[in-house]
Short mmCIF file of N, CA and C in Angstrom, two decimals:
data_model
loop_
_atom_site.label_atom_id
_atom_site.label_comp_id
_atom_site.label_asym_id
_atom_site.label_seq_id
_atom_site.Cartn_x
_atom_site.Cartn_y
_atom_site.Cartn_z
N UNK A 50 -137.83 15.84 73.99
CA UNK A 50 -136.54 16.08 73.37
C UNK A 50 -135.53 15.08 73.88
N UNK A 51 -135.00 15.27 75.07
CA UNK A 51 -133.98 14.35 75.53
C UNK A 51 -134.61 13.15 76.21
N UNK A 52 -135.59 13.36 77.07
CA UNK A 52 -136.21 12.25 77.78
C UNK A 52 -137.62 12.65 78.20
N UNK A 53 -138.61 12.20 77.48
CA UNK A 53 -139.99 12.57 77.78
C UNK A 53 -140.42 12.11 79.17
N UNK A 54 -139.83 11.06 79.70
CA UNK A 54 -140.22 10.57 81.03
C UNK A 54 -139.84 11.54 82.14
N UNK A 55 -138.87 12.41 81.90
CA UNK A 55 -138.47 13.39 82.90
C UNK A 55 -139.13 14.74 82.68
N UNK A 56 -139.89 14.89 81.60
CA UNK A 56 -140.51 16.18 81.31
C UNK A 56 -139.59 17.13 80.58
N UNK A 57 -138.39 16.68 80.24
CA UNK A 57 -137.46 17.54 79.51
C UNK A 57 -137.96 17.64 78.08
N UNK A 58 -138.17 18.85 77.63
CA UNK A 58 -138.56 19.04 76.25
C UNK A 58 -140.03 18.85 75.97
N UNK A 59 -140.86 18.81 76.99
CA UNK A 59 -142.29 18.68 76.80
C UNK A 59 -142.94 20.00 77.20
N UNK A 60 -143.54 20.69 76.23
CA UNK A 60 -144.19 21.97 76.53
C UNK A 60 -145.26 21.75 77.60
N UNK A 61 -145.24 22.59 78.61
CA UNK A 61 -146.18 22.49 79.71
C UNK A 61 -145.64 21.72 80.90
N UNK A 62 -144.50 21.03 80.73
CA UNK A 62 -143.91 20.27 81.83
C UNK A 62 -143.50 21.21 82.95
N UNK A 63 -143.72 20.78 84.18
CA UNK A 63 -143.36 21.56 85.36
C UNK A 63 -142.06 21.03 85.94
N UNK A 64 -141.15 21.93 86.28
CA UNK A 64 -139.94 21.55 86.98
C UNK A 64 -140.26 21.43 88.46
N UNK A 65 -139.59 20.54 89.15
CA UNK A 65 -139.79 20.40 90.59
C UNK A 65 -139.39 21.71 91.27
N UNK A 66 -140.16 22.15 92.27
CA UNK A 66 -139.82 23.39 92.96
C UNK A 66 -138.49 23.26 93.71
N UNK A 67 -137.81 24.38 93.86
CA UNK A 67 -136.57 24.44 94.64
C UNK A 67 -136.74 25.48 95.73
N UNK A 68 -136.63 25.05 96.99
CA UNK A 68 -136.71 25.96 98.13
C UNK A 68 -135.31 26.40 98.52
N UNK A 69 -135.11 27.71 98.59
CA UNK A 69 -133.81 28.26 98.93
C UNK A 69 -133.95 29.13 100.17
N UNK A 70 -133.38 28.71 101.30
CA UNK A 70 -133.40 29.56 102.49
C UNK A 70 -132.56 30.81 102.23
N UNK A 71 -133.14 31.97 102.49
CA UNK A 71 -132.44 33.23 102.27
C UNK A 71 -131.76 33.61 103.59
N UNK A 72 -130.45 33.40 103.64
CA UNK A 72 -129.68 33.68 104.85
C UNK A 72 -128.82 34.93 104.64
N UNK A 73 -128.37 35.49 105.73
CA UNK A 73 -127.43 36.62 105.63
C UNK A 73 -126.18 36.19 104.87
N UNK A 74 -125.71 35.00 105.18
CA UNK A 74 -124.51 34.49 104.51
C UNK A 74 -124.71 34.41 103.00
N UNK A 75 -125.86 33.89 102.55
CA UNK A 75 -126.14 33.80 101.12
C UNK A 75 -126.16 35.19 100.49
N UNK A 76 -126.83 36.14 101.14
CA UNK A 76 -126.94 37.49 100.59
C UNK A 76 -125.56 38.15 100.49
N UNK A 77 -124.81 38.11 101.58
CA UNK A 77 -123.49 38.78 101.60
C UNK A 77 -122.51 38.08 100.67
N UNK A 78 -122.46 36.74 100.72
CA UNK A 78 -121.50 36.03 99.87
C UNK A 78 -121.85 36.19 98.39
N UNK A 79 -123.13 36.23 98.06
CA UNK A 79 -123.54 36.47 96.67
C UNK A 79 -123.12 37.85 96.19
N UNK A 80 -123.25 38.85 97.05
CA UNK A 80 -122.84 40.21 96.69
C UNK A 80 -121.33 40.29 96.51
N UNK A 81 -120.59 39.67 97.41
CA UNK A 81 -119.13 39.68 97.30
C UNK A 81 -118.68 38.93 96.05
N UNK A 82 -119.26 37.74 95.81
CA UNK A 82 -118.87 36.94 94.65
C UNK A 82 -119.13 37.67 93.34
N UNK A 83 -120.16 38.50 93.31
CA UNK A 83 -120.48 39.25 92.09
C UNK A 83 -119.89 40.67 92.11
N UNK A 84 -119.05 40.93 93.09
CA UNK A 84 -118.36 42.23 93.23
C UNK A 84 -119.33 43.40 93.34
N UNK A 85 -120.44 43.15 94.02
CA UNK A 85 -121.43 44.20 94.25
C UNK A 85 -121.28 44.64 95.70
N UNK A 86 -120.55 45.72 95.90
CA UNK A 86 -120.23 46.16 97.26
C UNK A 86 -121.19 47.23 97.78
N UNK A 87 -122.36 47.34 97.18
CA UNK A 87 -123.37 48.29 97.68
C UNK A 87 -123.71 47.92 99.11
N UNK A 88 -123.73 48.89 99.99
CA UNK A 88 -123.93 48.64 101.41
C UNK A 88 -125.26 47.95 101.74
N UNK A 89 -126.27 48.13 100.90
CA UNK A 89 -127.58 47.52 101.17
C UNK A 89 -127.55 46.00 101.08
N UNK A 90 -126.44 45.44 100.58
CA UNK A 90 -126.31 43.99 100.46
C UNK A 90 -125.43 43.37 101.55
N UNK A 91 -124.89 44.22 102.45
CA UNK A 91 -124.04 43.65 103.51
C UNK A 91 -124.09 44.39 104.83
N UNK A 92 -124.60 45.61 104.88
CA UNK A 92 -124.59 46.40 106.11
C UNK A 92 -126.03 46.74 106.51
N UNK A 93 -126.54 46.03 107.52
CA UNK A 93 -127.94 46.19 107.93
C UNK A 93 -128.25 47.61 108.39
N UNK A 94 -127.34 48.23 109.13
CA UNK A 94 -127.60 49.60 109.62
C UNK A 94 -127.70 50.60 108.47
N UNK A 95 -126.79 50.52 107.52
CA UNK A 95 -126.85 51.44 106.38
C UNK A 95 -128.05 51.15 105.48
N UNK A 96 -128.43 49.87 105.37
CA UNK A 96 -129.62 49.53 104.60
C UNK A 96 -130.86 50.16 105.25
N UNK A 97 -130.92 50.11 106.58
CA UNK A 97 -132.05 50.72 107.31
C UNK A 97 -132.06 52.22 107.14
N UNK A 98 -130.88 52.86 107.16
CA UNK A 98 -130.81 54.31 106.94
C UNK A 98 -131.34 54.69 105.56
N UNK A 99 -131.24 53.78 104.62
CA UNK A 99 -131.71 54.03 103.25
C UNK A 99 -133.16 53.59 103.04
N UNK A 100 -133.83 53.17 104.13
CA UNK A 100 -135.26 52.85 104.03
C UNK A 100 -135.61 51.39 103.92
N UNK A 101 -134.64 50.50 103.93
CA UNK A 101 -134.91 49.07 103.84
C UNK A 101 -134.95 48.48 105.25
N UNK A 102 -135.81 47.51 105.50
CA UNK A 102 -135.83 46.92 106.85
C UNK A 102 -134.58 46.09 107.17
N UNK A 103 -133.81 45.71 106.16
CA UNK A 103 -132.63 44.87 106.37
C UNK A 103 -131.85 44.82 105.06
N UNK A 104 -130.72 44.10 105.06
CA UNK A 104 -130.01 43.88 103.80
C UNK A 104 -130.89 43.04 102.89
N UNK A 105 -130.61 43.07 101.58
CA UNK A 105 -131.40 42.28 100.65
C UNK A 105 -130.53 41.76 99.52
N UNK A 106 -130.99 40.68 98.90
CA UNK A 106 -130.25 39.99 97.85
C UNK A 106 -130.13 40.86 96.60
N UNK A 107 -128.96 40.79 95.94
CA UNK A 107 -128.79 41.53 94.68
C UNK A 107 -129.25 40.68 93.49
N UNK A 108 -129.44 41.34 92.36
CA UNK A 108 -129.97 40.65 91.18
C UNK A 108 -129.00 39.61 90.64
N UNK A 109 -127.70 39.84 90.81
CA UNK A 109 -126.74 38.87 90.28
C UNK A 109 -126.79 37.55 91.05
N UNK A 110 -127.06 37.61 92.34
CA UNK A 110 -127.22 36.39 93.13
C UNK A 110 -128.48 35.66 92.69
N UNK A 111 -129.56 36.42 92.52
CA UNK A 111 -130.80 35.81 92.04
C UNK A 111 -130.58 35.17 90.68
N UNK A 112 -129.87 35.86 89.79
CA UNK A 112 -129.58 35.33 88.46
C UNK A 112 -128.82 34.01 88.56
N UNK A 113 -127.84 33.95 89.44
CA UNK A 113 -127.08 32.72 89.64
C UNK A 113 -127.93 31.59 90.18
N UNK A 114 -128.85 31.89 91.10
CA UNK A 114 -129.73 30.87 91.65
C UNK A 114 -130.70 30.34 90.60
N UNK A 115 -131.18 31.23 89.74
CA UNK A 115 -132.06 30.81 88.65
C UNK A 115 -131.28 29.88 87.70
N UNK A 116 -130.05 30.25 87.37
CA UNK A 116 -129.22 29.40 86.52
C UNK A 116 -128.97 28.04 87.14
N UNK A 117 -128.70 28.03 88.43
CA UNK A 117 -128.49 26.76 89.14
C UNK A 117 -129.74 25.89 89.08
N UNK A 118 -130.89 26.51 89.26
CA UNK A 118 -132.16 25.78 89.23
C UNK A 118 -132.33 25.07 87.89
N UNK A 119 -132.03 25.77 86.82
CA UNK A 119 -132.19 25.20 85.48
C UNK A 119 -131.16 24.09 85.23
N UNK A 120 -129.89 24.35 85.54
CA UNK A 120 -128.87 23.33 85.26
C UNK A 120 -129.00 22.13 86.20
N UNK A 121 -129.50 22.33 87.40
CA UNK A 121 -129.77 21.18 88.27
C UNK A 121 -130.84 20.29 87.65
N UNK A 122 -131.83 20.90 87.01
CA UNK A 122 -132.91 20.11 86.39
C UNK A 122 -132.46 19.42 85.10
N UNK A 123 -131.81 20.17 84.23
CA UNK A 123 -131.47 19.64 82.91
C UNK A 123 -130.13 18.91 82.86
N UNK A 124 -129.33 19.02 83.89
CA UNK A 124 -128.09 18.26 83.97
C UNK A 124 -126.85 19.05 83.61
N UNK A 125 -125.70 18.46 83.90
CA UNK A 125 -124.42 19.16 83.76
C UNK A 125 -124.01 19.46 82.32
N UNK A 126 -124.63 18.82 81.35
CA UNK A 126 -124.27 19.10 79.95
C UNK A 126 -125.16 20.17 79.33
N UNK A 127 -126.13 20.66 80.09
CA UNK A 127 -126.98 21.75 79.58
C UNK A 127 -126.17 23.04 79.59
N UNK A 128 -126.52 23.95 78.67
CA UNK A 128 -125.82 25.22 78.55
C UNK A 128 -126.85 26.34 78.56
N UNK A 129 -126.70 27.27 79.49
CA UNK A 129 -127.60 28.42 79.53
C UNK A 129 -127.28 29.32 78.34
N UNK A 130 -128.29 29.61 77.52
CA UNK A 130 -128.09 30.48 76.37
C UNK A 130 -128.61 31.89 76.62
N UNK A 131 -129.66 32.01 77.41
CA UNK A 131 -130.22 33.33 77.70
C UNK A 131 -130.98 33.26 79.02
N UNK A 132 -130.70 34.23 79.89
CA UNK A 132 -131.43 34.36 81.14
C UNK A 132 -131.98 35.78 81.17
N UNK A 133 -133.29 35.91 81.17
CA UNK A 133 -133.94 37.22 81.18
C UNK A 133 -134.88 37.27 82.39
N UNK A 134 -134.45 37.99 83.44
CA UNK A 134 -135.24 38.03 84.66
C UNK A 134 -135.57 39.46 85.07
N UNK A 135 -136.60 39.57 85.88
CA UNK A 135 -137.01 40.85 86.44
C UNK A 135 -137.30 40.63 87.92
N UNK A 136 -136.79 41.54 88.75
CA UNK A 136 -137.01 41.43 90.19
C UNK A 136 -138.29 42.12 90.62
N UNK A 137 -138.85 41.60 91.71
CA UNK A 137 -140.04 42.19 92.34
C UNK A 137 -139.76 42.41 93.81
N UNK A 138 -140.44 41.68 94.67
CA UNK A 138 -140.28 41.81 96.12
C UNK A 138 -138.87 41.40 96.53
N UNK A 139 -138.25 42.15 97.43
CA UNK A 139 -136.88 41.81 97.84
C UNK A 139 -136.80 40.49 98.61
N UNK A 140 -135.62 39.87 98.54
CA UNK A 140 -135.30 38.69 99.36
C UNK A 140 -134.55 39.17 100.59
N UNK A 141 -135.19 39.10 101.75
CA UNK A 141 -134.57 39.49 103.02
C UNK A 141 -134.13 38.25 103.79
N UNK A 142 -133.15 38.40 104.68
CA UNK A 142 -132.72 37.26 105.49
C UNK A 142 -133.87 36.70 106.31
N UNK A 143 -133.86 35.38 106.46
CA UNK A 143 -134.88 34.71 107.26
C UNK A 143 -136.07 34.23 106.45
N UNK A 144 -136.15 34.61 105.19
CA UNK A 144 -137.25 34.19 104.33
C UNK A 144 -136.80 32.96 103.53
N UNK A 145 -137.70 32.42 102.75
CA UNK A 145 -137.39 31.32 101.84
C UNK A 145 -137.92 31.69 100.47
N UNK A 146 -137.08 31.51 99.45
CA UNK A 146 -137.53 31.73 98.08
C UNK A 146 -137.79 30.35 97.46
N UNK A 147 -138.92 30.22 96.80
CA UNK A 147 -139.27 28.98 96.12
C UNK A 147 -139.30 29.25 94.62
N UNK A 148 -138.40 28.58 93.90
CA UNK A 148 -138.36 28.71 92.45
C UNK A 148 -139.19 27.61 91.81
N UNK A 149 -139.98 27.98 90.80
CA UNK A 149 -140.73 27.02 90.01
C UNK A 149 -140.51 27.35 88.54
N UNK A 150 -140.71 26.35 87.69
CA UNK A 150 -140.51 26.56 86.27
C UNK A 150 -141.46 25.73 85.44
N UNK A 151 -141.78 26.26 84.27
CA UNK A 151 -142.64 25.57 83.32
C UNK A 151 -142.03 25.69 81.93
N UNK A 152 -141.90 24.55 81.24
CA UNK A 152 -141.39 24.56 79.87
C UNK A 152 -142.44 25.23 78.98
N UNK A 153 -142.03 26.30 78.26
CA UNK A 153 -142.98 27.02 77.41
C UNK A 153 -142.67 26.90 75.93
N UNK A 154 -141.47 26.41 75.61
CA UNK A 154 -141.10 26.29 74.20
C UNK A 154 -140.02 25.24 74.05
N UNK A 155 -140.10 24.48 72.95
CA UNK A 155 -139.11 23.46 72.64
C UNK A 155 -138.74 23.60 71.17
N UNK A 156 -137.44 23.60 70.88
CA UNK A 156 -137.01 23.61 69.49
C UNK A 156 -135.93 22.55 69.32
N UNK A 157 -136.19 21.63 68.42
CA UNK A 157 -135.23 20.57 68.14
C UNK A 157 -134.04 21.13 67.36
N UNK A 158 -132.95 20.37 67.34
CA UNK A 158 -131.76 20.79 66.60
C UNK A 158 -132.08 21.08 65.14
N UNK A 159 -133.06 20.36 64.59
CA UNK A 159 -133.41 20.58 63.19
C UNK A 159 -134.33 21.79 63.01
N UNK A 160 -134.66 22.48 64.12
CA UNK A 160 -135.49 23.67 64.05
C UNK A 160 -136.97 23.39 63.93
N UNK A 161 -137.38 22.12 64.08
CA UNK A 161 -138.77 21.76 63.82
C UNK A 161 -139.74 22.15 64.93
N UNK A 162 -139.26 22.22 66.16
CA UNK A 162 -140.19 22.47 67.25
C UNK A 162 -141.01 21.24 67.60
N UNK A 163 -140.71 20.14 66.93
CA UNK A 163 -141.42 18.88 67.18
C UNK A 163 -140.58 18.04 68.12
N UNK A 164 -141.21 17.53 69.16
CA UNK A 164 -140.48 16.72 70.12
C UNK A 164 -140.04 15.42 69.46
N UNK A 165 -138.79 15.03 69.70
CA UNK A 165 -138.26 13.80 69.13
C UNK A 165 -137.78 12.89 70.24
N UNK A 166 -137.12 11.84 69.87
CA UNK A 166 -136.71 10.84 70.86
C UNK A 166 -135.21 10.81 71.10
N UNK A 167 -134.58 11.96 71.21
CA UNK A 167 -133.17 11.90 71.56
C UNK A 167 -132.32 12.99 70.97
N UNK A 168 -132.85 13.83 70.13
CA UNK A 168 -132.05 14.90 69.58
C UNK A 168 -131.90 16.02 70.57
N UNK A 169 -130.90 16.83 70.37
CA UNK A 169 -130.70 17.99 71.21
C UNK A 169 -131.52 19.14 70.68
N UNK A 170 -131.34 20.28 71.28
CA UNK A 170 -132.05 21.48 70.88
C UNK A 170 -132.09 22.46 72.01
N UNK A 171 -133.10 23.33 72.00
CA UNK A 171 -133.24 24.30 73.07
C UNK A 171 -134.61 24.20 73.71
N UNK A 172 -134.63 24.56 74.98
CA UNK A 172 -135.86 24.58 75.75
C UNK A 172 -135.94 25.95 76.41
N UNK A 173 -137.12 26.55 76.40
CA UNK A 173 -137.34 27.82 77.10
C UNK A 173 -138.23 27.52 78.29
N UNK A 174 -137.79 27.98 79.46
CA UNK A 174 -138.50 27.73 80.71
C UNK A 174 -138.93 29.07 81.31
N UNK A 175 -140.20 29.16 81.68
CA UNK A 175 -140.72 30.33 82.41
C UNK A 175 -140.42 30.09 83.88
N UNK A 176 -139.77 31.06 84.52
CA UNK A 176 -139.34 30.95 85.91
C UNK A 176 -140.13 31.93 86.77
N UNK A 177 -140.51 31.46 87.97
CA UNK A 177 -141.11 32.33 88.98
C UNK A 177 -140.48 31.97 90.31
N UNK A 178 -140.06 32.98 91.06
CA UNK A 178 -139.53 32.77 92.41
C UNK A 178 -140.33 33.61 93.38
N UNK A 179 -140.90 32.97 94.38
CA UNK A 179 -141.72 33.69 95.37
C UNK A 179 -141.10 33.57 96.76
N UNK A 180 -141.38 34.57 97.58
CA UNK A 180 -140.97 34.55 98.98
C UNK A 180 -142.16 35.00 99.83
N UNK A 181 -141.95 35.26 101.10
CA UNK A 181 -143.03 35.64 101.99
C UNK A 181 -143.69 36.97 101.66
N UNK A 182 -143.02 37.80 100.89
CA UNK A 182 -143.58 39.10 100.52
C UNK A 182 -144.33 39.07 99.19
N UNK A 183 -144.07 38.05 98.38
CA UNK A 183 -144.71 37.97 97.06
C UNK A 183 -143.74 37.40 96.04
N UNK A 184 -143.83 37.91 94.82
CA UNK A 184 -143.00 37.42 93.73
C UNK A 184 -141.66 38.16 93.73
N UNK A 185 -140.59 37.40 93.92
CA UNK A 185 -139.24 37.99 93.92
C UNK A 185 -138.67 38.10 92.51
N UNK A 186 -138.87 37.06 91.69
CA UNK A 186 -138.27 37.06 90.36
C UNK A 186 -139.21 36.38 89.37
N UNK A 187 -139.25 36.92 88.16
CA UNK A 187 -139.95 36.29 87.05
C UNK A 187 -139.04 36.38 85.83
N UNK A 188 -139.25 35.49 84.88
CA UNK A 188 -138.46 35.59 83.67
C UNK A 188 -138.48 34.31 82.88
N UNK A 189 -137.57 34.26 81.91
CA UNK A 189 -137.42 33.08 81.07
C UNK A 189 -135.95 32.72 80.97
N UNK A 190 -135.71 31.43 80.80
CA UNK A 190 -134.35 30.93 80.60
C UNK A 190 -134.37 30.02 79.38
N UNK A 191 -133.45 30.27 78.47
CA UNK A 191 -133.28 29.41 77.30
C UNK A 191 -132.06 28.55 77.57
N UNK A 192 -132.24 27.23 77.46
CA UNK A 192 -131.17 26.28 77.75
C UNK A 192 -130.97 25.37 76.56
N UNK A 193 -129.71 25.19 76.16
CA UNK A 193 -129.38 24.28 75.06
C UNK A 193 -129.07 22.91 75.65
N UNK A 194 -129.59 21.90 74.98
CA UNK A 194 -129.38 20.52 75.41
C UNK A 194 -128.71 19.76 74.29
N UNK A 195 -127.74 18.91 74.62
CA UNK A 195 -127.04 18.14 73.59
C UNK A 195 -127.88 16.96 73.13
N UNK A 196 -127.47 16.38 72.04
CA UNK A 196 -128.06 15.14 71.56
C UNK A 196 -127.65 14.01 72.48
N UNK A 197 -128.49 12.99 72.61
CA UNK A 197 -128.12 11.83 73.41
C UNK A 197 -126.88 11.15 72.86
N UNK A 198 -126.64 11.31 71.58
CA UNK A 198 -125.47 10.66 70.97
C UNK A 198 -124.18 11.42 71.26
N UNK A 199 -124.31 12.62 71.85
CA UNK A 199 -123.14 13.44 72.11
C UNK A 199 -122.22 12.79 73.13
N UNK A 200 -120.90 12.75 72.87
CA UNK A 200 -119.99 12.16 73.83
C UNK A 200 -119.93 12.96 75.12
N UNK A 201 -120.37 14.22 75.08
CA UNK A 201 -120.35 15.03 76.30
C UNK A 201 -121.46 14.65 77.25
N UNK A 202 -122.45 13.90 76.76
CA UNK A 202 -123.59 13.53 77.58
C UNK A 202 -123.24 12.31 78.42
N UNK A 203 -123.30 12.44 79.77
CA UNK A 203 -122.89 11.32 80.61
C UNK A 203 -123.82 10.11 80.51
N UNK A 204 -125.02 10.26 79.92
CA UNK A 204 -125.90 9.11 79.79
C UNK A 204 -125.58 8.30 78.54
N UNK A 205 -124.71 8.85 77.67
CA UNK A 205 -124.28 8.07 76.51
C UNK A 205 -123.13 7.17 76.96
N UNK A 206 -122.43 6.57 76.03
CA UNK A 206 -121.36 5.63 76.38
C UNK A 206 -120.38 6.27 77.36
N UNK A 207 -120.19 5.65 78.53
CA UNK A 207 -119.29 6.26 79.53
C UNK A 207 -117.84 6.19 79.07
N UNK A 208 -117.09 7.23 79.42
CA UNK A 208 -115.67 7.19 79.10
C UNK A 208 -114.96 6.42 80.22
N UNK A 209 -113.93 5.73 79.85
CA UNK A 209 -113.18 4.96 80.84
C UNK A 209 -111.85 5.63 81.07
N UNK A 210 -111.43 5.70 82.33
CA UNK A 210 -110.13 6.32 82.59
C UNK A 210 -109.01 5.49 82.00
N UNK A 211 -107.98 6.15 81.54
CA UNK A 211 -106.82 5.45 81.03
C UNK A 211 -105.95 5.04 82.23
N UNK A 212 -104.85 4.44 81.96
CA UNK A 212 -103.95 4.02 83.02
C UNK A 212 -103.51 5.22 83.85
N UNK A 213 -103.39 6.39 83.21
CA UNK A 213 -102.95 7.59 83.93
C UNK A 213 -104.05 8.16 84.82
N UNK A 214 -105.27 7.64 84.71
CA UNK A 214 -106.38 8.17 85.51
C UNK A 214 -107.17 9.23 84.80
N UNK A 215 -106.69 9.67 83.64
CA UNK A 215 -107.42 10.66 82.85
C UNK A 215 -108.33 9.95 81.87
N UNK A 216 -109.48 10.59 81.49
CA UNK A 216 -110.36 9.96 80.50
C UNK A 216 -109.59 9.63 79.24
N UNK A 217 -109.89 8.48 78.66
CA UNK A 217 -109.21 8.05 77.42
C UNK A 217 -109.70 8.84 76.24
#
């Protein structure tokens, strides 16, 4: 679709793995940022009273990390259209989650599903995230990609700042 040499838009292409250290700071800040004040995401003693060995990551943090993984791969002009995930084994502090992805579907802007040499469209990626306990997250992400001719695409003709310093 956009660039066959990078594996973008090629069914079966594998995304490079992303290793994410699961820290207390990541878990707590993710819960706060998503306004999830459940004690199991920030208070180790209360989490233990409820049967968990420690605090654990919430689904909204996982969702954000999955989105980051996709946009890091496809670039800043990609747009997440659908993120459908399911959680499995919890992410506890001190572990590492490794995200991997495989392109499972490609649809060109013309709806053909045929890979082309520069048109935009959508790509569906199967996501798996594993940690020391097993599979933490599985799901699919649908991402829209612009045409290479799109002015929003930084690989097309670069915009030049005007005298004021703002893009012309």
